[in-house]
Amino acid sequence: MAASPSTARAINDRLALRLLQQEGPLTAGQLKTLTGLSRPTVADLVERLQESGLVRVVGETGDRRRGPNARLYGIVADRAHLAALDVRTHSVSVVVADLLGETLAEAVLPIGSDTATEAAVERAVALLERTAGKAGSVPLHSVGIGAPGLVDPVTGELRDSSGLPAWHRRLVAVLQERLPATVLVENETNLAALAEQRLGAARGQDTFVLLWLGHGVGAAVMLDGRLRRGASGGAGEIGFLPVPGTSRLPSAIACDGGFHTLAGSAGVAELAGRYGITAVPAPQEPPSAALVRTAVRAAGDAPGEQARSAAAFLDDLAERLALGAAAVSAVLDPGRIVLAGEAGHAGGEALAARVEERLAAMTPLRTEVRAGALGGAGVLRGALLTARDAAQDELFAPQPVNG
């Protein structure tokens, strides 16, 4: 059945907006070429989008032609502001951006473990308000939040967990109560996977698994272009995976003894100590990231014995990571595993290549291993992408058209 004229116009408008988002400012002629629409149809949709406040003239092409064909049209990026929060155990990071994702303001706030729940929440809310104020007077349209723990796949709420600070869950509830903006919460590792797929080491991959290597460990599962969260939101809780090389099994309330013991920051630091590797982490950085980064440098540049110790540490770490990767490959056959988070990024291709080599010896399933491109910033980037998608889905939605 052919679309009605009003439906066709709405579809064309949305197509043009997506092209302007992806390609940047375009002329009417370029829109005609990219959409395949007729010149009069493009002229009509440009006029409609300007009248709706979504598109404006942002310049002219470099040629000397005069008239409307030389005008460059772009999305009105300040039509709405977006915010992203990365909520960690001892800190919260905030970035505020425009509708196209351009960063306008950002900030980080440490929150000590002895801070009371309500005080921590108020500090985090105040940080968001200050950062949004620095970005300008445009109200927030959507807020994306990345947090550790389980997000209920039915309600979209962060589930209560005895292993995480109480202020995490309370912060999400307070922001949903106080802000007129749409507030979306997602597991931090899932957001990192979204960011790596759009911007980083998994670009163009519909199926892959991301291993998050930071203070703790986690995994995100992307199958056929969709994040898989599991029946309770717990898909990817790989820290609880029982593995050889630990003194006990994990339990229902603690991942000590699971893969977390081998690949979490404390376990990596203990392993580095056996090889005499030391490093001072940056503020809010997992110690494992600094240790892995130091080892990668030493393995390539240090004198003989120091280089051998660094290489041996990386080899042992790769053996540990390959255990978790092998379990993932055996069950999901993802084809690609991304070592993300601060430690995965610090290890780079030197660590990824070692893990891939050891993984190939454990499984007949061909699995590439790549270093994450975004490091710890992946959570914020993913949260911002989620907020941007939500805003654009609403603002770019087909508008009722008479006729």
Coordinates of C-alpha atoms in Angstrom, one line a residue:
M1 CA 0.0 0.0 0.0
A2 CA 1.4 3.4 -1.0
A3 CA 2.0 5.9 1.8
S4 CA -0.3 8.9 2.1
P5 CA 1.1 12.3 1.1
S6 CA 1.4 13.3 4.8
T7 CA 3.2 10.0 5.7
A8 CA 5.6 10.4 2.8
R9 CA 6.5 13.9 3.8
A10 CA 7.2 12.8 7.4
I11 CA 9.4 9.9 6.2
N12 CA 11.3 12.3 3.9
D13 CA 11.8 14.8 6.7
R14 CA 13.3 12.2 9.0
L15 CA 15.6 10.9 6.3
A16 CA 16.9 14.4 5.6
L17 CA 17.5 15.0 9.3
R18 CA 19.4 11.7 9.7
L19 CA 21.6 12.7 6.8
L20 CA 22.3 16.1 8.2
Q21 CA 23.2 14.5 11.5
Q22 CA 25.6 11.9 9.9
E23 CA 27.1 14.1 7.1
G24 CA 27.0 17.6 8.6
P25 CA 25.7 20.6 6.7
L26 CA 24.4 19.9 3.2
T27 CA 23.0 21.9 0.3
A28 CA 19.6 21.2 -1.1
G29 CA 21.4 19.8 -4.1
Q30 CA 23.4 17.4 -1.9
L31 CA 20.2 16.4 -0.1
K32 CA 18.6 15.7 -3.5
T33 CA 21.5 13.4 -4.5
L34 CA 21.6 11.5 -1.2
T35 CA 17.9 11.0 -0.8
G36 CA 17.0 10.5 -4.5
L37 CA 14.1 12.9 -4.1
S38 CA 13.1 15.5 -6.6
R39 CA 14.2 19.0 -6.4
P40 CA 10.7 20.4 -5.5
T41 CA 10.3 17.7 -2.8
V42 CA 13.6 18.6 -1.2
A43 CA 12.8 22.3 -1.4
D44 CA 9.5 21.6 0.4
L45 CA 11.1 19.5 3.2
V46 CA 13.8 22.1 3.8
E47 CA 11.2 24.8 4.2
R48 CA 9.2 22.6 6.6
L49 CA 12.2 21.7 8.7
Q50 CA 13.2 25.4 8.9
E51 CA 9.7 26.4 10.1
S52 CA 9.8 23.6 12.7
G53 CA 13.1 25.0 14.2
L54 CA 15.1 21.8 13.5
V55 CA 17.2 23.1 10.5
R56 CA 18.7 26.5 9.7
V57 CA 21.1 28.0 7.1
V58 CA 24.6 27.7 8.5
G59 CA 26.6 29.0 5.6
E60 CA 27.1 28.8 1.8
T61 CA 29.2 26.6 -0.5
G62 CA 32.5 27.8 -1.8
D63 CA 31.4 28.2 -5.4
R64 CA 30.3 31.5 -6.8
R65 CA 26.8 30.5 -7.6
R66 CA 24.1 32.6 -6.0
G67 CA 20.7 31.6 -4.8
P68 CA 19.2 28.9 -2.6
N69 CA 21.2 26.1 -4.2
A70 CA 24.4 27.5 -2.5
R71 CA 23.0 27.5 1.0
L72 CA 24.2 25.0 3.5
Y73 CA 21.6 23.6 5.9
G74 CA 22.5 22.2 9.3
I75 CA 20.7 20.8 12.3
V76 CA 20.0 23.4 15.1
A77 CA 22.3 21.7 17.5
D78 CA 21.3 24.0 20.5
R79 CA 17.7 23.1 20.1
A80 CA 18.3 20.8 23.1
H81 CA 21.1 19.9 25.5
L82 CA 22.0 16.4 26.6
A83 CA 23.8 15.1 29.7
A84 CA 25.7 11.9 30.4
L85 CA 26.8 10.6 33.8
D86 CA 29.4 7.9 34.6
V87 CA 28.6 6.7 38.2
R88 CA 31.5 4.8 39.7
T89 CA 31.9 3.4 43.2
H90 CA 33.9 6.5 44.4
S91 CA 33.2 9.2 41.8
V92 CA 30.8 10.6 39.3
S93 CA 31.7 12.2 36.0
V94 CA 29.4 14.4 34.0
V95 CA 29.4 15.7 30.4
V96 CA 26.9 18.1 28.8
A97 CA 26.6 18.3 25.0
D98 CA 24.4 19.7 22.3
L99 CA 22.1 17.7 20.1
L100 CA 24.9 16.6 17.8
G101 CA 27.0 15.4 20.7
E102 CA 29.5 18.3 20.8
T103 CA 30.8 18.6 24.3
L104 CA 29.9 21.9 26.0
A105 CA 31.0 21.3 29.6
E106 CA 32.3 18.4 31.7
A107 CA 33.3 17.8 35.3
V108 CA 34.4 15.0 37.7
L109 CA 33.6 14.7 41.5
P110 CA 35.2 12.2 43.9
I111 CA 32.8 10.8 46.4
G112 CA 34.4 9.1 49.4
S113 CA 33.2 5.8 50.7
D114 CA 32.4 7.4 54.1
T115 CA 29.9 9.9 52.5
A116 CA 26.3 9.4 53.6
T117 CA 23.8 8.4 50.9
E118 CA 21.8 11.6 50.8
A119 CA 24.9 13.8 50.9
A120 CA 26.4 11.8 48.0
V121 CA 23.2 12.2 46.0
E122 CA 23.0 15.9 46.6
R123 CA 26.6 16.4 45.6
A124 CA 26.1 14.5 42.4
V125 CA 22.9 16.4 41.5
A126 CA 24.6 19.7 42.2
L127 CA 27.5 18.7 40.0
L128 CA 25.1 18.0 37.1
E129 CA 23.3 21.3 37.7
R130 CA 26.5 23.3 37.7
T131 CA 27.8 21.6 34.6
A132 CA 24.6 22.1 32.8
G133 CA 24.6 25.8 33.8
K134 CA 28.1 26.2 32.4
A135 CA 26.9 24.8 29.1
G136 CA 24.3 27.5 28.7
S137 CA 20.6 28.2 29.4
V138 CA 19.2 25.5 27.1
P139 CA 17.3 23.0 29.2
L140 CA 18.3 19.4 29.3
H141 CA 16.2 17.1 27.1
S142 CA 17.7 13.7 27.9
V143 CA 20.1 12.3 30.5
G144 CA 22.0 9.0 30.1
I145 CA 23.4 7.3 33.2
G146 CA 26.0 4.5 33.2
A147 CA 26.3 2.6 36.5
P148 CA 27.7 -0.7 37.7
G149 CA 25.2 -3.4 38.6
L150 CA 22.0 -4.8 37.1
V151 CA 19.4 -2.8 35.3
D152 CA 15.9 -4.4 35.3
P153 CA 15.1 -5.1 31.7
V154 CA 11.4 -4.6 32.3
T155 CA 11.3 -1.4 34.5
G156 CA 14.6 0.1 33.3
E157 CA 15.6 0.8 37.0
L158 CA 18.9 0.1 38.6
R159 CA 18.4 -2.9 40.9
D160 CA 19.4 -2.9 44.6
S161 CA 22.7 -4.5 45.2
S162 CA 24.5 -5.1 48.5
G163 CA 27.8 -4.9 46.8
L164 CA 27.4 -1.3 45.5
P165 CA 26.9 2.1 47.2
A166 CA 23.3 2.9 48.1
W167 CA 23.7 6.4 46.6
H168 CA 23.9 4.9 43.1
R169 CA 20.3 3.7 43.1
R170 CA 19.0 6.8 45.0
L171 CA 20.7 9.2 42.6
V172 CA 18.9 7.7 39.6
A173 CA 15.5 8.0 41.5
V174 CA 16.2 11.6 42.5
L175 CA 17.1 12.7 39.0
Q176 CA 14.0 11.0 37.6
E177 CA 11.9 12.9 40.2
R178 CA 13.6 16.3 39.8
L179 CA 14.4 16.7 36.2
P180 CA 11.9 17.5 33.5
A181 CA 14.3 15.6 31.2
T182 CA 14.1 12.0 30.1
V183 CA 16.4 10.0 32.4
L184 CA 17.8 6.7 31.1
V185 CA 20.0 4.3 33.1
E186 CA 22.0 1.5 31.6
N187 CA 24.8 -0.9 32.9
E188 CA 28.1 0.8 32.4
T189 CA 29.6 -2.1 30.4
N190 CA 26.7 -2.1 28.0
L191 CA 27.2 1.6 27.3
A192 CA 30.9 1.0 26.7
A193 CA 30.0 -1.6 24.1
L194 CA 27.6 0.8 22.4
A195 CA 30.3 3.4 22.2
E196 CA 33.0 0.9 20.9
Q197 CA 30.5 -0.2 18.2
R198 CA 29.7 3.3 17.0
L199 CA 33.1 4.9 17.5
G200 CA 35.8 2.5 18.4
A201 CA 37.2 -1.1 18.1
A202 CA 33.9 -2.7 17.2
R203 CA 32.8 -0.3 14.6
G204 CA 30.6 -2.0 12.0
Q205 CA 30.4 -5.2 14.1
D206 CA 26.9 -6.6 14.6
T207 CA 28.1 -9.4 16.8
F208 CA 30.9 -9.1 19.4
V209 CA 31.6 -9.3 23.2
L210 CA 33.2 -6.6 25.2
L211 CA 35.3 -7.4 28.2
W212 CA 35.5 -4.5 30.6
L213 CA 38.7 -4.4 32.5
G214 CA 38.7 -1.7 35.1
H215 CA 38.4 -1.7 38.9
G216 CA 36.3 -4.8 38.4
V217 CA 35.4 -6.9 35.3
G218 CA 32.3 -7.2 33.3
A219 CA 31.1 -8.1 29.8
A220 CA 28.6 -6.8 27.3
V221 CA 27.0 -9.1 24.7
M222 CA 26.1 -7.7 21.3
L223 CA 24.4 -10.2 19.0
D224 CA 22.9 -9.4 15.6
G225 CA 23.1 -5.7 16.4
R226 CA 21.3 -5.8 19.7
L227 CA 22.5 -5.7 23.3
R228 CA 21.5 -8.8 25.1
R229 CA 20.7 -8.1 28.8
G230 CA 19.3 -11.5 29.9
A231 CA 16.1 -12.4 31.8
S232 CA 17.1 -10.4 34.9
G233 CA 19.6 -7.9 33.3
G234 CA 22.5 -10.0 34.4
A235 CA 24.0 -11.1 31.0
G236 CA 27.7 -10.3 31.1
E237 CA 28.3 -10.6 34.9
I238 CA 31.5 -12.5 34.0
G239 CA 33.1 -11.6 37.3
F240 CA 31.1 -14.5 38.8
L241 CA 32.4 -17.0 36.3
P242 CA 34.1 -19.9 38.0
V243 CA 37.6 -20.4 36.6
P244 CA 40.7 -22.4 37.4
G245 CA 43.5 -20.6 39.3
T246 CA 41.5 -19.4 42.2
S247 CA 41.3 -20.8 45.7
R248 CA 37.5 -21.0 46.0
L249 CA 34.3 -20.6 44.1
P250 CA 32.2 -17.4 43.8
S251 CA 29.0 -17.1 45.7
A252 CA 25.5 -15.6 45.2
I253 CA 26.6 -12.5 47.0
A254 CA 30.3 -12.1 46.1
C255 CA 32.4 -12.7 43.0
D256 CA 35.6 -13.3 45.0
G257 CA 36.9 -16.6 43.7
G258 CA 35.4 -16.1 40.2
F259 CA 37.0 -14.5 37.1
H260 CA 37.0 -11.2 39.0
T261 CA 39.7 -12.5 41.3
L262 CA 42.0 -13.1 38.3
A263 CA 41.2 -10.1 36.1
G264 CA 39.9 -7.4 38.5
S265 CA 42.3 -4.6 39.4
A266 CA 43.4 -6.1 42.7
G267 CA 44.2 -9.4 41.1
V268 CA 46.2 -7.8 38.3
A269 CA 48.1 -5.7 40.9
E270 CA 49.0 -8.8 42.9
L271 CA 50.2 -10.5 39.7
A272 CA 52.3 -7.4 38.7
G273 CA 53.9 -7.4 42.2
R274 CA 55.3 -10.9 41.5
Y275 CA 57.2 -9.5 38.6
G276 CA 58.4 -6.4 40.4
I277 CA 56.2 -4.0 38.3
T278 CA 55.1 -0.8 40.0
A279 CA 53.2 2.2 38.8
V280 CA 51.3 5.2 40.2
P281 CA 47.8 5.5 38.8
A282 CA 46.2 8.8 37.8
P283 CA 43.4 10.1 39.9
Q284 CA 40.3 7.8 39.7
E285 CA 42.3 5.4 37.5
P286 CA 42.3 1.7 38.4
P287 CA 45.8 0.6 39.5
S288 CA 45.7 -2.2 37.0
A289 CA 45.6 0.3 34.1
A290 CA 48.8 2.0 35.2
L291 CA 50.6 -1.3 35.8
V292 CA 49.6 -2.7 32.4
R293 CA 50.6 0.5 30.7
T294 CA 54.0 0.5 32.4
A295 CA 54.5 -3.2 31.5
V296 CA 53.7 -2.6 27.8
R297 CA 56.3 0.2 27.7
A298 CA 58.9 -1.7 29.5
A299 CA 58.4 -4.8 27.3
G300 CA 59.3 -2.7 24.3
D301 CA 61.9 -0.2 25.6
A302 CA 63.4 -1.3 28.9
P303 CA 66.8 -3.0 29.4
G304 CA 67.0 -6.8 29.1
E305 CA 65.9 -8.2 32.5
Q306 CA 63.3 -5.5 33.1
A307 CA 61.8 -6.1 29.6
R308 CA 61.7 -9.8 30.2
S309 CA 59.9 -9.4 33.5
A310 CA 57.3 -7.0 31.9
A311 CA 56.7 -9.4 29.0
A312 CA 56.3 -12.4 31.3
F313 CA 53.7 -10.4 33.3
L314 CA 51.8 -9.6 30.2
D315 CA 52.0 -13.3 29.1
D316 CA 50.6 -14.4 32.5
L317 CA 47.8 -11.7 32.4
A318 CA 46.9 -12.8 28.9
E319 CA 46.6 -16.4 30.1
R320 CA 44.1 -15.2 32.7
L321 CA 42.1 -13.1 30.3
A322 CA 42.0 -16.0 27.8
L323 CA 40.2 -18.1 30.4
G324 CA 37.2 -15.7 30.5
A325 CA 37.4 -15.1 26.7
A326 CA 37.4 -18.9 26.0
A327 CA 34.2 -19.4 28.1
V328 CA 32.5 -16.5 26.2
S329 CA 33.6 -17.9 22.8
A330 CA 32.4 -21.4 23.6
V331 CA 28.9 -20.2 24.5
L332 CA 28.4 -17.3 22.1
D333 CA 30.9 -17.6 19.2
P334 CA 31.0 -13.8 18.9
G335 CA 33.9 -13.6 16.4
R336 CA 35.4 -10.6 18.1
I337 CA 36.2 -9.8 21.7
V338 CA 37.1 -6.2 22.7
L339 CA 39.3 -5.7 25.7
A340 CA 37.8 -2.4 27.0
G341 CA 38.0 -0.3 30.1
E342 CA 41.1 1.4 31.4
A343 CA 43.3 -1.7 31.6
G344 CA 42.2 -3.1 28.2
H345 CA 42.9 0.2 26.6
A346 CA 46.3 0.5 28.4
G347 CA 47.3 -3.0 27.2
G348 CA 46.6 -2.1 23.6
E349 CA 47.5 -4.4 20.8
A350 CA 50.4 -5.9 22.8
L351 CA 48.0 -7.4 25.3
A352 CA 45.2 -8.1 22.8
A353 CA 47.6 -10.1 20.5
R354 CA 48.7 -12.2 23.4
V355 CA 45.1 -13.0 24.5
E356 CA 44.2 -13.9 20.9
E357 CA 47.1 -16.3 20.6
R358 CA 46.2 -18.1 23.8
L359 CA 42.5 -18.1 23.0
A360 CA 43.3 -19.8 19.6
A361 CA 44.9 -22.7 21.5
M362 CA 41.8 -23.1 23.7
T363 CA 39.0 -23.1 21.2
P364 CA 38.5 -24.1 17.6
L365 CA 36.2 -21.1 17.1
R366 CA 38.0 -18.3 15.3
T367 CA 37.9 -15.2 17.5
E368 CA 39.6 -11.9 17.0
V369 CA 40.7 -10.0 20.0
R370 CA 41.0 -6.2 19.8
A371 CA 42.0 -3.5 22.3
G372 CA 39.3 -1.0 23.1
A373 CA 39.8 2.4 21.6
L374 CA 38.0 4.5 24.2
G375 CA 39.3 3.3 27.6
G376 CA 37.4 4.5 30.6
A377 CA 35.7 7.2 28.5
G378 CA 33.6 4.6 26.8
V379 CA 30.9 4.7 29.5
L380 CA 30.4 8.4 29.2
R381 CA 30.5 8.3 25.4
G382 CA 27.9 5.5 25.5
A383 CA 25.7 7.3 27.9
L384 CA 25.8 10.4 25.7
L385 CA 24.9 8.4 22.6
T386 CA 22.0 6.9 24.5
A387 CA 20.8 10.4 25.5
R388 CA 21.3 11.7 22.0
D389 CA 19.3 8.8 20.4
A390 CA 16.5 9.5 22.8
A391 CA 16.4 13.2 22.1
Q392 CA 16.6 12.7 18.3
D393 CA 13.9 10.0 18.3
E394 CA 11.5 12.5 19.8
L395 CA 12.7 15.7 18.1
F396 CA 13.1 14.0 14.7
A397 CA 9.8 12.1 15.0
P398 CA 7.5 12.7 12.1
Q399 CA 5.2 15.6 12.8
P400 CA 1.5 15.7 11.9
V401 CA 1.2 17.3 8.5
N402 CA -2.1 18.5 7.0
G403 CA -3.1 16.8 3.8

